Coordinates of C-alpha atoms and ligand atoms in Angstrom, one line a residue:
M272 CA 66.1 168.2 209.6
I273 CA 68.8 169.8 207.6
I274 CA 69.5 169.0 204.0
V275 CA 73.0 169.6 202.7
M276 CA 73.2 170.0 198.9
K277 CA 76.2 168.8 196.9
A278 CA 78.8 171.4 195.9
G279 CA 77.8 171.3 192.3
A280 CA 74.0 171.8 193.0
S281 CA 72.3 174.3 190.7
E282 CA 69.5 176.8 191.7
D283 CA 67.1 174.4 189.9
D284 CA 68.3 171.5 192.0
V285 CA 67.7 173.5 195.2
R286 CA 64.3 174.7 193.9
H287 CA 63.3 171.1 193.2
V288 CA 64.2 170.0 196.8
V289 CA 62.3 173.0 198.2
E290 CA 59.2 172.0 196.2
R291 CA 59.3 168.4 197.4
I292 CA 59.6 169.6 201.0
E293 CA 56.5 171.7 200.6
Q294 CA 54.6 168.9 198.9
L295 CA 55.3 166.8 202.0
G296 CA 53.6 169.5 204.1
L297 CA 56.8 171.0 205.6
K298 CA 58.5 174.4 205.3
A299 CA 61.9 174.9 203.6
H300 CA 64.4 177.6 204.5
P301 CA 67.3 177.5 202.0
S302 CA 70.6 179.2 202.9
Q303 CA 73.3 179.6 200.4
G304 CA 76.8 179.4 201.7
V305 CA 80.1 180.0 199.8
E306 CA 80.5 176.3 198.9
R307 CA 77.2 174.7 199.6
T308 CA 73.5 175.4 200.0
V309 CA 71.8 173.9 203.1
I310 CA 68.1 173.8 203.5
G311 CA 66.5 173.9 206.9
V312 CA 63.2 171.9 207.1
I313 CA 60.6 173.1 209.6
G314 CA 57.8 170.8 210.7
D315 CA 57.5 167.3 212.2
E316 CA 60.2 165.5 210.3
R317 CA 59.1 162.2 211.9
L318 CA 56.3 162.2 209.4
V319 CA 58.8 162.1 206.5
K320 CA 61.0 159.2 205.4
K321 CA 64.6 160.3 205.0
E322 CA 64.9 158.7 201.5
Q323 CA 62.0 160.9 200.2
L324 CA 64.6 163.7 200.3
S325 CA 68.0 162.0 200.3
L326 CA 67.4 160.4 196.9
L327 CA 66.6 163.7 195.2
P328 CA 69.3 164.9 192.7
Q329 CA 72.3 166.7 194.1
V330 CA 71.3 166.1 197.8
D331 CA 74.5 165.2 199.7
D332 CA 73.1 164.5 203.2
V333 CA 69.9 164.6 205.2
I334 CA 70.6 165.2 208.9
P335 CA 67.6 164.6 211.3
I336 CA 67.4 167.0 214.2
L337 CA 64.4 165.6 216.1
K338 CA 64.7 162.4 218.1
P339 CA 62.8 159.5 216.6
Y340 CA 60.8 159.0 219.8
K341 CA 58.3 161.6 221.0
L342 CA 56.0 160.5 223.9
A343 CA 59.0 158.9 225.7
S344 CA 61.1 162.1 225.4
R345 CA 61.8 164.6 228.2
E346 CA 60.8 167.4 225.8
F347 CA 57.3 165.9 225.6
K348 CA 57.0 165.5 229.3
E349 CA 59.4 167.3 231.6
E350 CA 58.5 165.8 235.0
N351 CA 59.5 162.3 235.9
T352 CA 56.9 159.6 235.3
V353 CA 56.1 157.7 238.5
V354 CA 54.6 154.2 237.9
A355 CA 52.6 152.6 240.8
V356 CA 52.9 148.8 240.9
A357 CA 50.5 147.2 243.5
G358 CA 50.8 150.4 245.5
V359 CA 54.6 150.7 245.2
K360 CA 55.7 153.9 243.4
I361 CA 58.6 153.4 241.0
G362 CA 60.4 156.6 239.8
G363 CA 59.3 158.8 242.7
G364 CA 62.7 159.2 244.3
T365 CA 62.7 156.2 246.5
L366 CA 64.9 153.3 245.5
R367 CA 62.7 150.2 244.9
V368 CA 63.8 146.6 244.8
I369 CA 62.2 143.7 242.9
A370 CA 63.6 140.3 244.0
G371 CA 62.9 136.6 243.6
P372 CA 63.9 133.6 241.6
C373 CA 64.7 133.5 237.9
S374 CA 62.1 130.8 237.4
V375 CA 59.1 129.7 239.5
E376 CA 60.0 126.1 240.3
S377 CA 57.7 125.0 243.1
E378 CA 55.5 126.3 245.9
E379 CA 58.1 125.6 248.5
Q380 CA 60.9 127.4 246.5
L381 CA 58.7 130.4 245.6
L382 CA 57.2 130.9 249.1
T383 CA 60.5 130.5 250.9
T384 CA 62.1 133.0 248.6
A385 CA 59.1 135.4 248.8
R386 CA 59.1 135.4 252.6
Q387 CA 62.9 135.9 252.8
V388 CA 63.1 138.7 250.3
K389 CA 60.2 140.4 252.0
A390 CA 61.9 140.1 255.4
A391 CA 65.0 141.7 253.9
G392 CA 63.0 144.7 252.6
A393 CA 62.1 143.9 248.9
D394 CA 59.2 145.9 247.5
L395 CA 58.0 143.4 244.8
L396 CA 58.5 139.7 244.0
R397 CA 59.8 138.5 240.6
G398 CA 59.6 135.0 239.2
G399 CA 59.4 133.7 235.6
A400 CA 56.6 131.3 234.6
Y401 CA 57.4 131.6 230.9
K402 CA 61.2 131.4 230.4
P403 CA 63.0 132.5 227.2
R404 CA 65.8 129.9 227.2
T405 CA 68.7 129.6 224.7
S406 CA 68.3 125.9 224.6
P407 CA 65.0 124.2 223.7
Y408 CA 66.0 121.4 226.0
A409 CA 66.3 123.7 229.1
F410 CA 63.5 124.3 231.6
Q411 CA 60.9 126.4 229.8
G412 CA 58.9 127.5 232.9
L413 CA 55.8 126.2 234.6
G414 CA 53.4 128.3 232.5
E415 CA 50.0 129.1 234.1
E416 CA 50.8 126.8 237.0
G417 CA 53.7 129.2 237.8
L418 CA 51.4 132.2 237.6
K419 CA 49.1 130.6 240.1
L420 CA 52.0 130.0 242.5
L421 CA 53.0 133.7 242.1
A422 CA 49.4 134.7 243.0
L423 CA 49.7 132.4 246.0
A424 CA 53.0 134.1 247.1
R425 CA 51.3 137.5 246.7
E426 CA 48.6 136.4 249.0
A427 CA 51.0 135.0 251.5
T428 CA 53.4 138.0 251.6
G429 CA 51.5 141.0 250.2
L430 CA 54.2 141.5 247.7
G431 CA 53.1 142.6 244.2
I432 CA 54.3 140.2 241.4
V433 CA 56.5 140.8 238.4
T434 CA 56.5 138.1 235.6
E435 CA 57.4 137.8 232.0
V436 CA 55.1 137.4 229.0
M437 CA 56.6 136.0 225.8
E438 CA 53.7 135.9 223.4
S439 CA 50.9 138.2 222.4
S440 CA 48.4 135.3 222.8
D441 CA 49.4 135.0 226.5
V442 CA 49.1 138.7 227.3
D443 CA 45.5 138.7 228.7
M444 CA 46.2 135.7 230.9
V445 CA 49.5 137.0 232.3
A446 CA 47.8 140.4 232.9
E447 CA 45.2 138.7 235.0
Y448 CA 47.9 137.5 237.5
A449 CA 50.8 140.0 237.2
D450 CA 51.1 143.4 238.8
L451 CA 54.0 144.3 236.5
I452 CA 54.4 142.6 233.2
Q453 CA 58.0 142.0 232.1
V454 CA 59.1 142.1 228.4
G455 CA 62.3 140.2 228.3
A456 CA 65.5 141.4 226.5
R457 CA 64.8 139.0 223.6
N458 CA 61.4 140.4 223.0
M459 CA 62.2 144.1 223.2
H460 CA 62.1 144.3 219.4
N461 CA 58.8 142.3 219.2
S462 CA 56.5 145.1 218.0
K463 CA 53.4 142.8 217.9
L464 CA 53.9 141.9 221.6
L465 CA 54.5 145.6 222.5
R466 CA 51.3 146.6 220.6
S467 CA 49.3 144.0 222.6
L468 CA 50.8 145.2 225.8
S469 CA 50.0 148.8 224.9
R470 CA 46.3 148.0 225.2
V471 CA 46.5 146.4 228.6
R472 CA 45.8 148.3 231.8
K473 CA 48.9 147.0 233.6
P474 CA 52.3 148.5 234.0
V475 CA 55.1 147.1 231.8
L476 CA 58.8 146.5 232.7
L477 CA 60.6 146.8 229.4
K478 CA 64.1 145.2 229.4
R479 CA 66.7 146.4 227.0
N480 CA 67.8 144.0 224.3
F481 CA 71.5 143.0 224.6
S482 CA 72.3 144.8 221.3
A483 CA 69.8 147.6 221.4
T484 CA 70.9 151.2 221.0
L485 CA 69.4 153.9 223.3
N486 CA 67.2 155.1 220.4
E487 CA 65.9 151.5 219.8
F488 CA 65.2 151.0 223.5
L489 CA 63.2 154.2 223.7
M490 CA 61.4 153.5 220.4
S491 CA 60.2 150.2 221.9
A492 CA 58.9 152.2 224.9
E493 CA 57.3 154.5 222.3
Y494 CA 55.2 151.6 221.0
L495 CA 53.7 151.1 224.5
L496 CA 53.1 154.8 225.0
A497 CA 51.7 155.4 221.5
G498 CA 49.3 152.5 221.9
G499 CA 47.9 154.0 225.1
N500 CA 49.9 152.4 228.0
S501 CA 51.8 155.2 229.8
E502 CA 52.9 153.0 232.7
V503 CA 56.3 151.9 231.4
I504 CA 59.4 151.2 233.4
L505 CA 62.7 150.7 231.6
C506 CA 65.3 148.1 232.7
E507 CA 69.1 147.9 231.8
R508 CA 70.2 144.3 232.0
G509 CA 73.5 144.2 230.3
I510 CA 74.7 144.2 226.6
R511 CA 76.9 142.0 224.5
T512 CA 80.5 143.1 224.3
F513 CA 83.9 141.4 223.7
V514 CA 84.1 140.9 227.5
E515 CA 84.2 137.2 228.4
Y516 CA 84.6 137.2 232.2
T517 CA 81.0 138.3 232.7
R518 CA 77.8 137.1 231.0
N519 CA 77.0 140.6 229.8
T520 CA 78.4 144.1 230.2
L521 CA 76.2 146.2 232.5
D522 CA 75.9 149.5 230.6
L523 CA 75.4 151.9 233.5
N524 CA 76.0 154.8 231.2
I525 CA 72.5 154.4 229.9
V526 CA 71.0 155.3 233.3
P527 CA 72.0 159.0 233.4
A528 CA 71.6 159.1 229.6
I529 CA 68.0 158.0 229.9
K530 CA 67.4 160.5 232.7
L531 CA 68.5 163.3 230.4
L532 CA 66.5 162.2 227.4
S533 CA 63.3 160.6 228.9
H534 CA 60.9 161.0 231.7
L535 CA 60.5 157.2 232.2
P536 CA 61.8 155.5 235.3
I537 CA 64.7 153.1 234.8
I538 CA 65.8 150.2 237.0
V539 CA 68.9 148.0 236.7
D540 CA 69.3 144.2 236.6
P541 CA 72.8 143.4 237.8
S542 CA 72.0 139.6 238.0
H543 CA 71.8 139.3 234.2
G544 CA 74.1 142.2 233.7
T545 CA 77.0 140.3 235.3
G546 CA 75.9 136.7 235.4
R547 CA 77.9 136.2 238.6
H548 CA 76.6 136.2 242.1
D549 CA 79.9 137.6 243.4
L550 CA 79.5 140.8 241.3
V551 CA 75.9 141.5 241.9
I552 CA 76.3 143.4 245.2
P553 CA 79.1 145.8 244.0
M554 CA 77.2 146.5 240.7
S555 CA 74.0 147.1 242.6
R556 CA 75.8 149.8 244.6
A557 CA 77.1 151.2 241.3
A558 CA 73.6 151.2 239.8
V559 CA 72.3 153.2 242.7
A560 CA 75.2 155.7 242.4
A561 CA 74.4 156.0 238.6
G562 CA 70.8 157.2 239.6
A563 CA 68.7 154.1 239.0
D564 CA 65.2 154.1 240.3
G565 CA 65.4 150.5 241.4
L566 CA 67.0 147.1 241.0
I567 CA 65.8 143.7 240.0
I568 CA 67.7 140.9 241.7
E569 CA 67.6 137.1 241.3
V570 CA 67.4 135.3 244.6
H571 CA 67.2 131.5 245.2
P572 CA 67.1 129.7 248.6
R573 CA 69.6 127.1 247.1
P574 CA 71.3 128.6 244.0
A575 CA 73.1 125.3 243.2
E576 CA 69.7 123.6 242.7
A577 CA 68.1 126.4 240.6
F578 CA 66.5 125.4 237.4
S579 CA 67.9 128.5 235.7
D580 CA 70.5 131.2 236.4
G581 CA 71.8 129.7 239.6
D582 CA 75.3 131.2 238.9
Q583 CA 73.9 134.7 239.3
S584 CA 71.4 134.1 242.0
L585 CA 72.0 135.4 245.5
T586 CA 71.2 133.4 248.6
P587 CA 68.7 135.1 250.9
D588 CA 71.6 135.9 253.2
M589 CA 73.5 137.6 250.5
F590 CA 70.3 139.5 249.5
Q591 CA 70.1 140.8 253.0
V592 CA 73.6 142.2 252.7
L593 CA 72.7 143.7 249.4
M594 CA 69.7 145.5 250.9
Q595 CA 71.8 146.9 253.7
Q596 CA 74.4 148.2 251.4
I597 CA 72.1 149.8 248.8
K598 CA 70.1 151.5 251.5
A599 CA 73.2 153.1 252.8
M600 CA 74.2 154.0 249.2
A601 CA 70.8 155.5 248.5
Q602 CA 71.0 157.6 251.6
F603 CA 74.4 158.8 250.7
M604 CA 73.2 159.7 247.2
S605 CA 70.1 161.6 248.5
G606 CA 72.5 163.8 250.5
I607 CA 74.7 165.0 247.6
Ligands
LIG811 C1 64.9 137.2 233.4 O1 64.6 138.2 234.0 O2 65.0 136.1 234.0 C2 65.3 137.2 232.0 C3 65.2 136.2 231.2 O3 65.9 138.4 231.7 P1 66.4 138.9 230.2 O4 65.2 139.0 229.4 O5 67.0 140.3 230.6 O6 67.5 138.0 229.7
LIG812 MN1 67.1 134.8 234.8

């Protein structure tokens, strides 16, 4: 970090700051300019709280240089992380597609969807058994019954299953069924849940909160990595903006930004990102063009009857069109 002293700082003030830096176990390199003195700090600044230095007399500003995350950073690990989910490699250069209903509703609904998305070429099956709903009166999910139906669908189709866990107390149970455990957007900041998941030997799909900055997103991933779970897949699912014609604004900027800053794979959720079935296919193409490692898509055999997120669910026929188009897009991208 760099410490900028105020214009009126005396030699004693500078000495005082230097001493404090050394007490904190870091090295100080003062450099006196014409108007100001700046002090370069050498060492791991993540171990120091900014206020420990910014509140000292005559300090004007403390500018961090290092990123707040470490294990998630590209500097820490240069090569891309590849996460295997039920034998499907995510982040290895092949575009992967997770598809299925928003909520697990019934055996018939789930198995029909699973068979159809598999036939269209999906790699993994999604389905929520625990649903984070805005309204307490809305369908909250089938719970463990839903997990059992997911296991049945895996047996019937061979597709690995992706499902959300909402509470630390459910982690062990969900981990017994899921091949990839989803942390929903609302729980991205739930450090207790992240800590529980960091101790589980199952990959985690971490969705970005709708108001999270890139740093906050990667710091949540850091919780998982620091706790010992290195199998983390990021997911952009749209953020809140002033835009009212879509449910969220799909922030595709973050895909190449994450690729620059982190080694973790990132997939895109255009279903929640748009909230509109008629925008899902074009935004899926855009996500592939932006460099996403995969997509997660909501599909329902009868969207009008869906218990949740029917507006943004594709029919199996539309999903087939999506698969054809993104395959063509992925092929085009691999050639440039
Ligand atoms: C979901 O995947 O159905 C879901 C609830 O997503 P999010 O947490 O991104 O809103
Ligand atoms: Mn949903």
